[in-house]
Short mmCIF file of C-alpha atoms in Angstrom, two decimals:
data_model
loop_
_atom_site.label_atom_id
_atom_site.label_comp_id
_atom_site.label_asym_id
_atom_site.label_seq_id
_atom_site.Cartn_x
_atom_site.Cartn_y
_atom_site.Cartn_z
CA UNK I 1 86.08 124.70 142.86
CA UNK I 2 87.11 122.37 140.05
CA UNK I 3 90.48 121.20 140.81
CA UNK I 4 91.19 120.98 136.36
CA UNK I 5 89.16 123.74 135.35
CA UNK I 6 91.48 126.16 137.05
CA UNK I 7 94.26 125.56 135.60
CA UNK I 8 95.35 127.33 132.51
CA UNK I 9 96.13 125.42 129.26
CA UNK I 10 99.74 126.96 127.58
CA UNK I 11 99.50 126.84 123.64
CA UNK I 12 102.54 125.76 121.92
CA UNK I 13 103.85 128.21 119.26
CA UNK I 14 102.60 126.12 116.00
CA UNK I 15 99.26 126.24 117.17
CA UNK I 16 97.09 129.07 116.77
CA UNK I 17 93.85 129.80 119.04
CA UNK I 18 91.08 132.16 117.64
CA UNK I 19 87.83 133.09 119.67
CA UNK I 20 85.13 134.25 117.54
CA UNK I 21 81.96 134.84 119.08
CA UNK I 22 81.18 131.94 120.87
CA UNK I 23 83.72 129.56 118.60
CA UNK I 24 86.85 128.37 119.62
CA UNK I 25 88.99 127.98 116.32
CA UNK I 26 92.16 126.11 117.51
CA UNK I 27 94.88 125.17 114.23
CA UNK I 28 97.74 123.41 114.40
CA UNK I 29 99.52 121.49 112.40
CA UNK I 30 98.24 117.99 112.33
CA UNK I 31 95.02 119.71 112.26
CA UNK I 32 92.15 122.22 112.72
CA UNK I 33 89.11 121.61 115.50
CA UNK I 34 86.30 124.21 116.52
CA UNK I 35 84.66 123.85 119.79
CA UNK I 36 81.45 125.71 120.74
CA UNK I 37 81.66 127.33 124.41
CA UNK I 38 78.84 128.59 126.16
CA UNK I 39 79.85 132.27 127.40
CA UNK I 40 76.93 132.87 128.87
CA UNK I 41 78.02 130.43 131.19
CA UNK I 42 81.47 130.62 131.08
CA UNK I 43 84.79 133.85 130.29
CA UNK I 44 87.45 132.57 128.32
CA UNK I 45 89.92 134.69 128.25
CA UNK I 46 92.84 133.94 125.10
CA UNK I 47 96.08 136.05 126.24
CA UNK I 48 98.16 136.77 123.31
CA UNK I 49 97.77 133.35 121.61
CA UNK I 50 100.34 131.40 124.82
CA UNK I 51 97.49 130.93 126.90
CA UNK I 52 93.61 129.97 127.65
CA UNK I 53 91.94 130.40 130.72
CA UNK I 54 88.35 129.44 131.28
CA UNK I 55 86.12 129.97 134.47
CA UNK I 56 82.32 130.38 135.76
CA UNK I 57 80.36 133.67 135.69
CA UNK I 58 78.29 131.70 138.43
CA UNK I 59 79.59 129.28 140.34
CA UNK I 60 76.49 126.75 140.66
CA UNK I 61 76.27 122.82 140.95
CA UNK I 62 75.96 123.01 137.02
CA UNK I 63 78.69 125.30 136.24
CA UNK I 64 81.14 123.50 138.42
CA UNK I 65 80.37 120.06 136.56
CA UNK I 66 80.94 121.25 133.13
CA UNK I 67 83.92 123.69 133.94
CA UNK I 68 86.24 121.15 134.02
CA UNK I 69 85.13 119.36 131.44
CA UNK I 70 85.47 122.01 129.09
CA UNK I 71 88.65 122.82 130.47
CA UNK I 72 89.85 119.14 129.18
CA UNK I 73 88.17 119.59 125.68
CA UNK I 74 89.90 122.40 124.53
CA UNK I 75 93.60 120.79 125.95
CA UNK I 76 92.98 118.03 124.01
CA UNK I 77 92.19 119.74 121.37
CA UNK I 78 95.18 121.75 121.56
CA UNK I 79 97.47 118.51 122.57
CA UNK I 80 95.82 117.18 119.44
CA UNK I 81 96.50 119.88 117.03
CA UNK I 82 100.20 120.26 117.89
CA UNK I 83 100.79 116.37 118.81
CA UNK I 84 98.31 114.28 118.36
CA UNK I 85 97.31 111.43 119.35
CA UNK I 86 98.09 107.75 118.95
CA UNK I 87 97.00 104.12 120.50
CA UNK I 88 98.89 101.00 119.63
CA UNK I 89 97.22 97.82 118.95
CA UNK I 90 98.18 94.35 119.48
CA UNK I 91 96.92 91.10 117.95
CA UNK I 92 97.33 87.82 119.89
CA UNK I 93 96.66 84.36 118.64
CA UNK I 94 97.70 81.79 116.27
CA UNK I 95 97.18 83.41 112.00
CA UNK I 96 95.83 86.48 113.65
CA UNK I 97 97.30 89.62 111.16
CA UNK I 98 96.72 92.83 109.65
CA UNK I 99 97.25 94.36 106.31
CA UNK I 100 96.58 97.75 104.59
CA UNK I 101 94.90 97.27 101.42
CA UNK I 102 93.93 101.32 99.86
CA UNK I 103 91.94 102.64 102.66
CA UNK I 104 90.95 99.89 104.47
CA UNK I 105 92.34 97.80 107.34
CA UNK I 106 92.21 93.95 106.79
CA UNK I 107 91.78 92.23 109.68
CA UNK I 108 92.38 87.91 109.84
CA UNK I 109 91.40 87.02 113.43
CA UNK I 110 90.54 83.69 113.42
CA UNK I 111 86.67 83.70 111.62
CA UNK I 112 85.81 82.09 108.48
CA UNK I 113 86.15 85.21 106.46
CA UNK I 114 88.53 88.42 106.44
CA UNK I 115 87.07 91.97 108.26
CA UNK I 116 87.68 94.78 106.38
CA UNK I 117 87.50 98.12 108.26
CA UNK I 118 87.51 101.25 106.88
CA UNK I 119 89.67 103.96 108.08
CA UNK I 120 87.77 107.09 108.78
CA UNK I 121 88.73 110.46 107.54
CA UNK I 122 91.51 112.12 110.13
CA UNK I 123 92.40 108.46 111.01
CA UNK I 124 95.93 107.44 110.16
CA UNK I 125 96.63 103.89 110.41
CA UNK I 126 99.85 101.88 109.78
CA UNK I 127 100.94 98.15 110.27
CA UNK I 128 104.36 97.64 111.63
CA UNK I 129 104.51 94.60 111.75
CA UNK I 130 101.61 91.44 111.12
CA UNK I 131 100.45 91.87 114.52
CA UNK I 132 100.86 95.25 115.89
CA UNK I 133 98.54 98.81 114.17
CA UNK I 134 99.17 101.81 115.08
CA UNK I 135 96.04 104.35 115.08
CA UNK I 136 96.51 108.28 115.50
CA UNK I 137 95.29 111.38 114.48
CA UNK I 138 93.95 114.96 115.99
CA UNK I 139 91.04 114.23 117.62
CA UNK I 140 91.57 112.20 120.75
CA UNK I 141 87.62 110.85 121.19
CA UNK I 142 87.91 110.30 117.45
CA UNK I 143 90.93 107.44 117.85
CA UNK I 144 89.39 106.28 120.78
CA UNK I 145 86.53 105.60 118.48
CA UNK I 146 88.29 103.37 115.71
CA UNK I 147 90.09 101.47 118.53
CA UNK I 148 87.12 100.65 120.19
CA UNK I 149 85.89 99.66 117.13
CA UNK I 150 88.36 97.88 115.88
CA UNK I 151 88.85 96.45 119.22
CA UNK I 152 85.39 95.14 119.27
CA UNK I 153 85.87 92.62 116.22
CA UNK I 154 87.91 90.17 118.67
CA UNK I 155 87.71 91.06 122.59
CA UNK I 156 90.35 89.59 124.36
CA UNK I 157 88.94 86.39 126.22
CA UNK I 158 90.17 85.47 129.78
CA UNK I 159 91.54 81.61 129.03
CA UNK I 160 94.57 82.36 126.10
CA UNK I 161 94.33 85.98 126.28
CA UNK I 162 93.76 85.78 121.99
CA UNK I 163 92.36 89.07 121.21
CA UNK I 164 93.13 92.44 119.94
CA UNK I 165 94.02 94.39 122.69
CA UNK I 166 95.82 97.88 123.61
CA UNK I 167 99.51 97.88 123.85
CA UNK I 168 100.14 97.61 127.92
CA UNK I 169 96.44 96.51 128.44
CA UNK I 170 96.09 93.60 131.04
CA UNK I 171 93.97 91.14 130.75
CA UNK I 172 92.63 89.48 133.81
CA UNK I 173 93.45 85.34 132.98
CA UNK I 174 91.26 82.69 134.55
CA UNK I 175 92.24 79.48 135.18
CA UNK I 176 90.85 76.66 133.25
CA UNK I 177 88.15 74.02 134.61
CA UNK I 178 89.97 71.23 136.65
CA UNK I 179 88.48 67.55 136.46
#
């Protein structure tokens, strides 16, 4: 038995869940995602647009792996449509900033030249201050994506802790070489 694929997923009343053949149209409003299930594996069962409940014809070693990870891709698709989601980045070290220029994220963090990223579609991105971005939208893998991404420009190194890094993130310090 999967312990998450059991439970049922409640739909808040702005978003709206449609199963059409083997779709799964869920709109909110931050957003609209589709998600193929297999039902020849799988019933899903959509009770008067409050709740989804989704569970194995057969209950084999390969049904039981992917029941609850379907279970968890249609609530965060839901979570996503009615909340979204959003990840808070920090920059750390001396001249390291951000700035917003059109639709593209300048980064300064310390190299000879400026990084410009561009924001994706469905990507919201705003500076609050020099050193801290915010990065949300709908689709949760999606802003896991541009962190990453962003994230990967300037890892956070282990001697100063200089880096961009997730807001709350801890980074493990070493101590520097003794003579």
């Amino acid at each position: 038995m999967s312990k998450i694929g059991k439970i049922s997923i409640s739909i808040p009343e702005k978003v709206k869940a449609v199963l059409s053949g083997s779709v799964l149209n869920i709109e909110g409003p931050l957003g609209k995602k589709s998600l193929n299930i297999d039902l020849e594996m799988f019933n899903l069962d959509v009770t008067e647009g409050k709740e989804i409940s989704i569970s194995p014809k057969v209950k084999d070693q390969n049904s039981k792996r992917l029941w609850g990870m379907n279970r968890s891709l249609i609530n965060n698709a839901v979570i996503g449509s009615s909340t979204g989601y959003e990840k808070i980045l920090e920059l750390v070290g001396v001249g390291y900033r951000a700035a917003l220029k059109d639709k593209q994220l300048n980064l300064q963090l310390g190299y000879s030249h400026d990084i410009n990223f561009d924001i994706p579609e469905g990507i919201k991105i705003v500076v609050e201050k020099q050193t801290v971005v915010k990065v949300s939208g709908s689709d949760k893998q999606q802003v896991g994506m541009v962190v990453s991404k962003i994230k990967a420009f300037r890892k956070p190194e282990p001697y100063k802790g200089k880096g961009v890094r997730i807001s709350g993130e801890y980074i493990r310090r070493k101590e520097a070489k003794k003579k």
